[in-house]
Amino acid sequence: MKIHFRCDPALEDVLPRPIAAAHGLPDWLRDMSPKALSDLHGREIRTVKQCPPFVDAMRYGFLILLPCDIDVDRGVFHWDWKIAPPSVEGHPRAPLSFHVPEQTAETPFSDGATAALKFNSFWTIELEPGWSLYASHPANREDLPFRLLTGLVDSDRFVDAGINFPAVWTRPDFVGRLSKGMPVAQCFAVPRIRPELEFSTLDGDHANRYTEMVASVLADPGIYRKRYRAPRDGS
């Protein structure tokens, strides 16, 4: 799978490029202990740092990064981003814009009065034929003060303009800085095919294998990583 990113030539030297999600893991994951004492169990247990599905979800696809520092004071956003005028007409110059409240009214993530954010895109994204781009909030990143809204774009066909990323601001009392290079969206390519769903019951050999697998997982919590997790680049 090749993914082609393009940006305005006037901004090529100032924009942070999208990165593989595996290269953008947060400090809290790196710093956390792999084990923690459980009062319930009366012993140390493994933390999510040792849970391959949890970590692999955070490593999957690529991240779109914030292009500049943005200072936030209780819902007021300010930036001082001095860039050369883009050479392409109609290109955005601000890192953020907004959706009026009416656009998300009657959704469970809207209060009907607060505007939604929109992280403006400075990259076009082109996928191979037959693939769409799934864009969502960075996996397991509840530390970020916003919640990106999930979207699916046919980026093998819509390739000539950037994809903007709407989000709901979740911390109205937040005072601080969103730093340049912070992940705002996690994206990955998905095939544009309809799955065929099949159903059956666990019986015979499948039932025996189920019982054996459960026993193996209980006996060795690391068995998934050792025997079933597929190799990843850099793993």
XYZ file of N, CA and C in Angstrom:
705
model
N 0.841 -1.195 0.000
C 0.000 0.000 0.000
C 0.881 1.252 0.000
N 0.804 2.026 -1.064
C 1.507 3.303 -1.126
C 0.498 4.422 -0.894
N 0.865 5.370 -0.055
C 0.031 6.530 0.238
C 0.822 7.763 -0.165
N 0.234 8.575 -1.032
C 0.945 9.739 -1.568
C 0.390 11.014 -0.921
N 1.268 11.773 -0.280
C 0.915 13.043 0.340
C 1.486 14.178 -0.513
N 0.692 15.229 -0.691
C 1.156 16.410 -1.410
C 0.803 17.649 -0.605
N 1.694 18.650 -0.643
C 1.426 19.910 0.045
C 1.789 21.074 -0.866
N 1.336 22.256 -0.478
C 1.668 23.468 -1.224
C 3.186 23.675 -1.183
N 3.816 23.965 -2.319
C 5.279 24.123 -2.322
C 5.780 25.234 -1.405
N 4.933 26.243 -1.159
C 5.362 27.329 -0.280
C 5.450 26.882 1.177
N 4.812 25.757 1.515
C 4.774 25.291 2.906
C 5.600 24.034 3.131
N 6.241 23.550 2.116
C 6.932 22.260 2.210
C 7.960 22.209 3.335
N 8.638 23.316 3.578
C 9.713 23.314 4.571
C 9.243 23.623 5.991
N 7.958 23.953 6.168
C 7.486 24.319 7.513
C 6.453 23.344 8.064
N 5.858 22.544 7.209
C 4.815 21.629 7.667
C 5.409 20.360 8.261
N 4.920 19.910 9.411
C 5.294 18.568 9.862
C 4.622 17.529 8.974
N 5.388 16.563 8.558
C 4.842 15.539 7.672
C 4.067 14.496 8.481
N 3.027 13.895 7.901
C 2.402 12.757 8.568
C 3.441 11.684 8.875
N 3.244 10.997 9.972
C 4.212 9.977 10.390
C 3.497 8.654 10.639
N 4.240 7.578 10.553
C 3.699 6.281 10.944
C 3.285 6.357 12.407
N 2.103 5.833 12.726
C 1.603 5.927 14.096
C 2.554 5.266 15.088
N 3.292 4.263 14.644
C 4.253 3.589 15.526
C 5.346 4.540 16.010
N 5.567 5.635 15.279
C 6.598 6.604 15.667
C 6.034 7.757 16.495
N 4.738 7.708 16.813
C 4.116 8.807 17.541
C 3.462 8.370 18.843
N 3.978 7.315 19.462
C 3.411 6.854 20.723
C 3.633 7.895 21.817
N 2.672 8.077 22.708
C 2.782 9.131 23.726
C 3.779 8.779 24.829
N 4.270 9.817 25.489
C 5.234 9.614 26.570
C 4.646 8.788 27.704
N 3.340 8.967 27.977
C 2.774 8.236 29.112
C 2.819 6.732 28.899
N 2.724 6.286 27.633
C 2.817 4.858 27.369
C 4.254 4.376 27.538
N 5.195 5.160 27.062
C 6.600 4.795 27.208
C 7.014 4.742 28.678
N 6.454 5.662 29.480
C 6.899 5.806 30.873
C 6.181 4.873 31.847
N 5.012 4.360 31.468
C 4.242 3.590 32.432
C 4.911 2.250 32.723
N 4.628 1.721 33.899
C 5.202 0.449 34.314
C 4.507 -0.702 33.592
N 5.255 -1.751 33.242
C 4.627 -2.906 32.603
C 3.817 -3.760 33.578
N 4.006 -3.556 34.878
C 3.265 -4.301 35.885
C 2.810 -3.362 36.994
N 1.712 -3.734 37.651
C 1.192 -2.930 38.755
C 0.596 -3.871 39.804
N 0.711 -3.470 41.071
C 0.173 -4.275 42.167
C -1.341 -4.148 42.202
N -2.019 -5.288 42.157
C -3.474 -5.309 42.204
C -3.937 -5.711 43.603
N -4.700 -4.837 44.253
C -5.244 -5.166 45.570
C -6.191 -6.362 45.481
N -6.945 -6.436 44.385
C -7.899 -7.525 44.227
C -7.197 -8.874 44.085
N -6.129 -8.905 43.280
C -5.427 -10.159 43.050
C -4.396 -10.462 44.138
N -3.958 -9.426 44.850
C -2.935 -9.620 45.864
C -1.564 -9.889 45.285
N -1.343 -9.442 44.071
C -0.048 -9.648 43.414
C 0.067 -8.654 42.258
N 1.260 -8.633 41.622
C 1.445 -7.786 40.447
C 0.760 -8.411 39.232
N 0.146 -7.548 38.437
C -0.462 -7.995 37.185
C 0.086 -7.137 36.047
N -0.082 -7.618 34.830
C 0.411 -6.908 33.652
C -0.490 -5.717 33.340
N 0.107 -4.591 32.971
C -0.657 -3.408 32.587
C -0.905 -3.416 31.080
N -1.662 -2.429 30.610
C -1.958 -2.358 29.181
C -0.703 -2.146 28.342
N 0.397 -1.745 28.983
C 1.640 -1.616 28.232
C 2.073 -2.961 27.664
N 1.653 -4.049 28.293
C 1.985 -5.387 27.821
C 0.817 -6.048 27.091
N -0.165 -5.258 26.690
C -1.306 -5.789 25.948
C -1.113 -5.474 24.464
N -0.693 -6.447 23.642
C -0.424 -6.162 22.230
C -1.594 -5.538 21.481
N -2.858 -6.003 21.646
C -3.938 -5.352 20.904
C -4.087 -3.869 21.243
N -3.897 -3.516 22.525
C -3.993 -2.114 22.951
C -2.904 -1.281 22.275
N -1.670 -1.775 22.330
C -0.548 -1.020 21.773
C -0.569 -1.039 20.251
N -0.908 -2.178 19.658
C -0.909 -2.269 18.194
C -1.940 -1.332 17.576
N -3.072 -1.127 18.266
C -4.057 -0.170 17.760
C -3.462 1.232 17.707
N -2.633 1.566 18.679
C -2.002 2.886 18.709
C -0.890 3.011 17.677
N -0.358 1.889 17.240
C 0.757 1.874 16.285
C 0.296 1.786 14.835
N -1.008 1.608 14.612
C -1.495 1.273 13.278
C -1.743 2.517 12.427
N -1.409 2.437 11.154
C -1.701 3.539 10.236
C -0.718 4.686 10.387
N -1.227 5.898 10.159
C -0.375 7.084 10.253
C -1.120 8.191 10.978
N -0.358 9.166 11.444
C -0.894 10.284 12.205
C -0.779 11.578 11.409
N -1.845 12.365 11.440
C -1.813 13.742 10.946
C -1.440 14.629 12.126
N -0.494 15.536 11.927
C 0.067 16.320 13.017
C -0.339 17.786 12.936
N -0.471 18.402 14.102
C -0.804 19.820 14.175
C 0.337 20.641 13.568
N 0.033 21.597 12.678
C 1.108 22.282 11.956
C 1.812 23.378 12.739
N 1.222 23.850 13.855
C 1.851 24.927 14.612
C 1.325 24.915 16.043
N 1.977 25.680 16.922
C 1.505 25.817 18.301
C 0.184 26.582 18.321
N -0.725 26.122 19.178
C -1.993 26.820 19.395
C -2.184 26.985 20.899
N -2.333 28.220 21.354
C -2.585 28.491 22.763
C -4.087 28.533 23.012
N -4.498 27.913 24.116
C -5.920 27.787 24.430
C -6.161 28.336 25.831
N -7.182 29.163 25.956
C -7.576 29.707 27.259
C -9.089 29.614 27.383
N -9.544 28.512 27.985
C -10.971 28.291 28.261
C -11.833 28.474 27.005
N -11.452 27.783 25.964
C -12.245 27.805 24.742
C -11.875 28.888 23.753
N -10.900 29.732 24.088
C -10.408 30.754 23.163
C -9.083 30.259 22.574
N -8.990 30.225 21.260
C -7.829 29.664 20.576
C -7.036 30.786 19.904
N -5.720 30.729 20.062
C -4.861 31.771 19.481
C -3.599 31.117 18.934
N -3.172 31.588 17.774
C -1.915 31.116 17.204
C -1.227 32.269 16.503
N 0.079 32.168 16.404
C 0.895 33.170 15.722
C 1.772 32.423 14.731
N 1.156 32.062 13.613
C 1.816 31.208 12.623
C 2.106 32.039 11.388
N 3.323 32.492 11.286
C 3.727 33.335 10.163
C 4.281 32.446 9.053
N 3.486 32.257 8.025
C 3.906 31.429 6.899
C 3.816 32.233 5.614
N 4.543 31.780 4.634
C 4.457 32.423 3.323
C 3.080 32.167 2.731
N 2.573 33.105 1.942
C 1.269 32.873 1.300
C 1.315 31.615 0.441
N 0.361 30.707 0.623
C 0.339 29.510 -0.227
C 0.266 29.885 -1.697
N 0.878 29.084 -2.526
C 0.908 29.380 -3.956
C -0.340 28.865 -4.668
N -1.103 27.981 -4.007
C -2.306 27.411 -4.604
C -3.524 28.193 -4.117
N -4.329 28.667 -5.049
C -5.502 29.458 -4.689
C -6.509 28.616 -3.903
N -7.106 29.223 -2.874
C -8.092 28.530 -2.059
C -7.508 27.686 -0.950
N -6.193 27.719 -0.783
C -5.530 26.908 0.231
C -5.701 27.552 1.608
N -5.950 26.784 2.676
C -6.090 27.391 4.009
C -4.774 27.946 4.522
N -4.885 28.930 5.414
C -3.697 29.484 6.074
C -3.773 29.315 7.581
N -4.958 29.058 8.123
C -5.139 28.894 9.559
C -5.145 27.409 9.918
N -4.570 27.044 11.062
C -4.572 25.629 11.449
C -5.944 25.129 11.868
N -6.824 26.068 12.285
C -8.150 25.705 12.763
C -9.221 26.520 12.054
N -10.365 25.911 11.894
C -11.598 26.641 11.596
C -12.693 25.962 12.407
N -13.936 26.295 12.152
C -14.987 25.832 13.060
C -16.244 25.436 12.290
N -17.000 24.519 12.878
C -18.335 24.175 12.418
C -19.345 24.828 13.360
N -20.336 25.485 12.812
C -21.343 26.113 13.667
C -22.111 25.033 14.416
N -22.676 25.359 15.598
C -23.345 24.344 16.425
C -24.454 23.592 15.704
N -25.128 24.261 14.771
C -26.239 23.608 14.095
C -25.807 22.370 13.296
N -24.531 22.325 12.913
C -24.082 21.196 12.098
C -23.978 19.895 12.891
N -23.883 20.000 14.205
C -23.820 18.794 15.037
C -24.993 18.713 16.012
N -25.971 19.598 15.853
C -27.126 19.581 16.760
C -27.811 18.218 16.713
N -28.339 17.821 17.845
C -29.066 16.557 17.998
C -28.170 15.327 17.897
N -26.873 15.524 17.977
C -25.955 14.392 18.092
C -25.580 14.234 19.565
N -25.161 13.033 19.991
C -24.836 12.837 21.408
C -23.570 13.535 21.861
N -22.786 14.070 20.921
C -21.546 14.745 21.313
C -21.662 16.263 21.189
N -22.890 16.778 21.121
C -23.078 18.219 20.995
C -24.026 18.726 22.075
N -23.743 19.938 22.587
C -24.669 20.567 23.531
C -25.625 21.524 22.836
N -25.510 21.611 21.515
C -26.409 22.455 20.735
C -26.020 23.912 20.700
N -24.981 24.283 21.451
C -24.602 25.696 21.516
C -23.126 25.932 21.213
N -22.306 24.889 21.326
C -20.864 25.046 21.170
C -20.431 24.627 19.772
N -19.619 25.465 19.155
C -19.097 25.141 17.830
C -18.116 23.982 17.918
N -18.067 23.199 16.865
C -17.077 22.129 16.768
C -15.824 22.665 16.089
N -14.692 22.090 16.443
C -13.437 22.469 15.802
C -13.317 21.790 14.442
N -12.445 22.328 13.635
C -12.073 21.654 12.404
C -10.581 21.849 12.215
N -9.820 20.763 12.324
C -8.390 20.821 12.060
C -8.210 20.845 10.551
N -7.723 21.969 10.049
C -7.568 22.123 8.606
C -6.420 21.262 8.098
N -6.598 20.759 6.897
C -5.590 19.883 6.306
C -4.661 20.683 5.395
N -3.393 20.345 5.479
C -2.410 20.982 4.603
C -1.752 19.956 3.686
N -2.315 18.757 3.686
C -1.827 17.686 2.823
C -3.006 17.070 2.066
N -2.824 16.819 0.790
C -3.761 15.942 0.094
C -3.267 14.514 0.271
N -4.201 13.569 0.210
C -3.865 12.166 0.458
C -4.435 11.333 -0.679
N -3.579 10.561 -1.320
C -4.012 9.709 -2.429
C -3.696 8.256 -2.123
N -4.726 7.419 -2.150
C -4.579 5.985 -1.927
C -4.636 5.236 -3.254
N -4.301 3.968 -3.201
C -4.391 3.118 -4.380
C -5.861 2.831 -4.712
N -6.165 2.500 -5.959
C -7.559 2.262 -6.358
C -8.235 1.183 -5.508
N -9.493 1.462 -5.136
C -10.273 0.504 -4.371
C -10.154 0.652 -2.863
N -9.412 1.665 -2.402
C -9.189 1.852 -0.971
C -9.745 3.195 -0.506
N -10.251 3.207 0.730
C -10.747 4.430 1.357
C -9.917 4.741 2.592
N -9.992 5.988 3.022
C -9.232 6.437 4.181
C -10.159 6.521 5.385
N -9.829 5.765 6.425
C -10.575 5.793 7.683
C -9.811 6.708 8.628
N -10.457 7.777 9.071
C -9.822 8.765 9.950
C -10.569 8.810 11.268
N -9.842 8.739 12.369
C -10.490 8.695 13.672
C -9.591 9.362 14.709
N -10.124 9.462 15.924
C -9.341 9.987 17.038
C -8.138 9.076 17.271
N -6.965 9.637 17.571
C -5.821 8.773 17.874
C -6.175 7.740 18.947
N -5.894 6.486 18.668
C -6.349 5.385 19.506
C -5.845 5.518 20.945
N -6.774 5.358 21.889
C -6.485 5.350 23.332
C -5.872 6.665 23.822
N -6.125 7.758 23.125
C -5.540 9.045 23.499
C -6.582 9.936 24.170
N -7.103 9.465 25.309
C -8.054 10.270 26.067
C -7.381 11.447 26.755
N -6.048 11.508 26.715
C -5.329 12.646 27.288
C -5.451 13.890 26.422
N -5.812 13.736 25.160
C -5.962 14.891 24.279
C -7.264 15.622 24.623
N -7.258 16.955 24.615
C -8.432 17.717 25.086
C -9.532 17.876 24.048
N -9.593 16.971 23.105
C -10.637 16.999 22.083
C -10.956 15.563 21.710
N -12.041 15.386 21.005
C -12.421 14.070 20.495
C -12.706 14.223 19.010
N -11.834 13.637 18.189
C -12.025 13.726 16.747
C -13.251 12.913 16.335
N -14.009 13.432 15.383
C -15.139 12.702 14.840
C -14.648 11.778 13.719
N -15.118 10.568 13.722
C -14.652 9.563 12.770
C -15.261 9.798 11.392
N -14.442 9.613 10.362
C -14.919 9.781 8.995
C -14.261 8.799 8.046
N -14.915 8.563 6.928
C -14.401 7.661 5.895
C -14.462 8.394 4.561
N -13.308 8.504 3.896
C -13.215 9.262 2.646
C -12.641 8.360 1.561
N -13.259 8.395 0.395
C -12.756 7.613 -0.733
C -11.558 8.338 -1.342
N -10.424 8.126 -0.723
C -9.222 8.880 -1.069
C -8.442 8.290 -2.230
N -9.042 7.355 -2.934
C -8.495 6.983 -4.235
C -9.113 7.829 -5.337
N -10.200 8.529 -4.981
C -10.909 9.366 -5.947
C -10.868 10.843 -5.549
N -11.053 11.115 -4.251
C -10.968 12.493 -3.758
C -9.512 12.747 -3.361
N -8.730 13.233 -4.304
C -7.282 13.322 -4.097
C -6.725 14.721 -4.321
N -7.553 15.667 -4.786
C -7.026 16.956 -5.232
C -7.188 18.072 -4.225
N -7.775 17.782 -3.069
C -7.896 18.776 -1.996
C -7.678 18.071 -0.669
N -7.361 18.859 0.341
C -7.102 18.280 1.646
C -8.371 17.819 2.339
N -8.224 16.865 3.259
C -9.325 16.383 4.085
C -9.236 17.078 5.436
N -10.289 17.767 5.821
C -10.306 18.414 7.128
C -10.865 17.452 8.174
N -10.489 17.679 9.423
C -10.803 16.735 10.482
C -11.596 17.435 11.590
N -12.921 17.227 11.645
C -13.731 17.875 12.682
C -13.542 17.197 14.033
N -13.701 17.977 15.084
C -13.500 17.467 16.441
C -14.371 18.238 17.420
N -14.678 17.595 18.525
C -15.401 18.228 19.621
C -14.397 18.537 20.725
N -14.411 19.775 21.195
C -13.521 20.162 22.298
C -14.131 19.647 23.596
N -13.373 18.860 24.358
C -13.938 18.158 25.516
C -13.532 18.742 26.862
N -12.653 19.737 26.864
C -12.191 20.285 28.145
C -12.349 21.805 28.139
N -13.551 22.299 28.450
C -13.815 23.735 28.361
C -12.954 24.570 29.303
N -12.430 24.013 30.386
C -11.603 24.776 31.325
C -10.110 24.678 31.010
N -9.762 24.049 29.894
C -8.355 23.838 29.552
C -7.646 25.164 29.297
N -6.490 25.329 29.923
C -5.599 26.467 29.669
C -4.215 25.893 29.395
N -3.702 26.117 28.224
C -2.402 25.553 27.893
C -2.129 25.644 26.413
N -1.198 24.843 25.982
C -0.740 24.900 24.585
C -0.905 23.543 23.916
N -1.442 23.574 22.712
C -1.392 22.434 21.819
C -0.133 22.598 20.975
N 0.799 21.706 21.122
C 2.116 21.901 20.526
C 2.165 21.420 19.079
N 2.944 22.110 18.286
C 3.204 21.692 16.916
C 3.676 20.240 16.916
N 3.109 19.452 16.025
C 3.473 18.050 15.948
C 2.592 17.129 16.769
N 1.651 17.684 17.535
C 0.711 16.865 18.296
C -0.202 16.111 17.331
N -0.487 14.846 17.573
C -1.384 14.124 16.660
C -2.810 14.619 16.782
N -3.459 14.838 15.654
C -4.864 15.246 15.666
C -5.762 14.187 15.060
N -5.210 13.289 14.225
C -6.014 12.240 13.606
C -5.141 11.031 13.351
N -5.725 9.856 13.507
C -5.067 8.609 13.140
C -5.811 8.033 11.954
N -5.086 7.703 10.905
C -5.704 7.288 9.648
C -5.107 5.973 9.171
N -5.922 5.217 8.460
C -5.429 4.005 7.818
C -6.320 3.679 6.630
N -5.746 2.945 5.690
C -6.462 2.585 4.466
C -7.293 1.333 4.716
N -8.521 1.331 4.190
C -9.397 0.165 4.302
C -9.922 -0.181 2.916
N -10.061 -1.476 2.606
C -10.593 -1.860 1.292
C -12.074 -1.550 1.193
N -12.493 -1.087 0.041
C -13.884 -0.697 -0.163
C -14.685 -1.893 -0.684
N -14.871 -2.879 0.198
C -15.645 -4.060 -0.151
C -16.633 -4.329 0.963
N -17.727 -4.977 0.633
C -18.734 -5.319 1.628
C -18.424 -6.704 2.190
N -18.310 -6.825 3.514
C -17.995 -8.140 4.081
C -19.190 -9.082 3.995
N -18.891 -10.362 3.893
C -19.910 -11.398 3.953
C -19.890 -11.992 5.362
N -20.988 -11.891 6.076
C -21.066 -12.339 7.459
C -21.594 -13.765 7.511
N -20.848 -14.649 8.157
C -21.251 -16.031 8.308
C -21.367 -16.364 9.791
N -22.306 -17.233 10.150
C -22.560 -17.559 11.547
C -22.664 -19.069 11.717
N -22.130 -19.546 12.835
C -22.244 -20.959 13.183
C -22.056 -21.095 14.687
N -22.110 -22.311 15.182
C -21.959 -22.543 16.614
C -20.618 -23.213 16.901
N -20.175 -23.067 18.135
C -18.949 -23.720 18.587
C -19.288 -25.162 18.946
N -18.882 -26.063 18.082
C -19.104 -27.472 18.399
C -17.942 -28.292 17.840
N -17.873 -29.534 18.260
C -16.829 -30.419 17.770
C -15.443 -29.870 18.012
N -14.642 -29.847 16.949
C -13.250 -29.415 17.056
C -13.139 -27.960 17.487
N -14.072 -27.103 17.032
C -14.031 -25.693 17.425
C -14.254 -25.544 18.932
N -15.142 -26.342 19.498
C -15.384 -26.278 20.937
C -14.146 -26.735 21.713
N -13.499 -27.796 21.248
C -12.289 -28.272 21.920
C -11.179 -27.243 21.852
N -11.020 -26.633 20.694
C -9.972 -25.621 20.539
C -10.261 -24.392 21.387
N -11.535 -24.039 21.534
C -11.906 -22.911 22.396
C -11.456 -23.190 23.835
N -11.785 -24.377 24.333
C -11.421 -24.742 25.700
C -9.906 -24.734 25.893
N -9.194 -25.260 24.905
C -7.735 -25.288 24.991
C -7.146 -23.884 24.959
N -7.718 -23.031 24.120
C -7.194 -21.671 24.035
C -7.400 -20.902 25.330
N -8.592 -21.000 25.915
C -8.848 -20.311 27.172
C -7.884 -20.788 28.252
N -7.648 -22.094 28.323
C -6.723 -22.633 29.313
C -5.300 -22.119 29.072
N -4.910 -22.032 27.811
C -3.563 -21.551 27.483
C -3.385 -20.096 27.868
N -4.397 -19.269 27.593
C -4.321 -17.847 27.931
C -4.238 -17.653 29.440
N -4.997 -18.451 30.201
C -4.954 -18.339 31.658
C -3.607 -18.798 32.207
N -3.014 -19.798 31.578
C -1.736 -20.319 32.052
C -0.574 -19.426 31.669
N -0.677 -18.749 30.543
C 0.411 -17.896 30.054
C -0.191 -16.642 29.437
N -0.300 -15.535 30.211
C -0.926 -14.316 29.683
C -0.222 -13.741 28.453
N 1.019 -14.145 28.206
C 1.754 -13.610 27.060
C 1.669 -14.475 25.822
N 0.765 -15.444 25.818
C 0.747 -16.392 24.712
C 0.339 -15.749 23.391
N -0.564 -14.769 23.433
C -0.953 -14.112 22.184
C 0.255 -13.468 21.519
N 1.035 -12.726 22.304
C 2.210 -12.050 21.744
C 3.239 -13.057 21.240
N 3.428 -14.156 21.952
C 4.469 -15.116 21.608
C 4.113 -15.989 20.410
N 2.810 -16.334 20.284
C 2.458 -17.361 19.296
C 1.509 -16.869 18.183
N 0.785 -15.790 18.425
C -0.261 -15.426 17.470
C -0.115 -14.034 16.871
N 0.575 -13.146 17.529
C 0.711 -11.784 17.009
C 1.610 -11.800 15.781
N 1.125 -11.220 14.703
C 1.902 -11.174 13.453
C 3.062 -10.192 13.596
N 4.192 -10.443 12.961
C 5.327 -9.516 13.021
C 4.943 -8.159 12.449
N 5.488 -7.104 13.024
C 5.300 -5.748 12.539
C 6.667 -5.141 12.248
N 6.680 -4.157 11.346
C 7.922 -3.432 11.083
C 8.417 -2.797 12.368
N 9.677 -3.029 12.697
C 10.245 -2.439 13.897
C 9.910 -3.192 15.154
N 9.149 -4.317 15.060
C 8.773 -5.094 16.232
C 9.751 -6.226 16.471
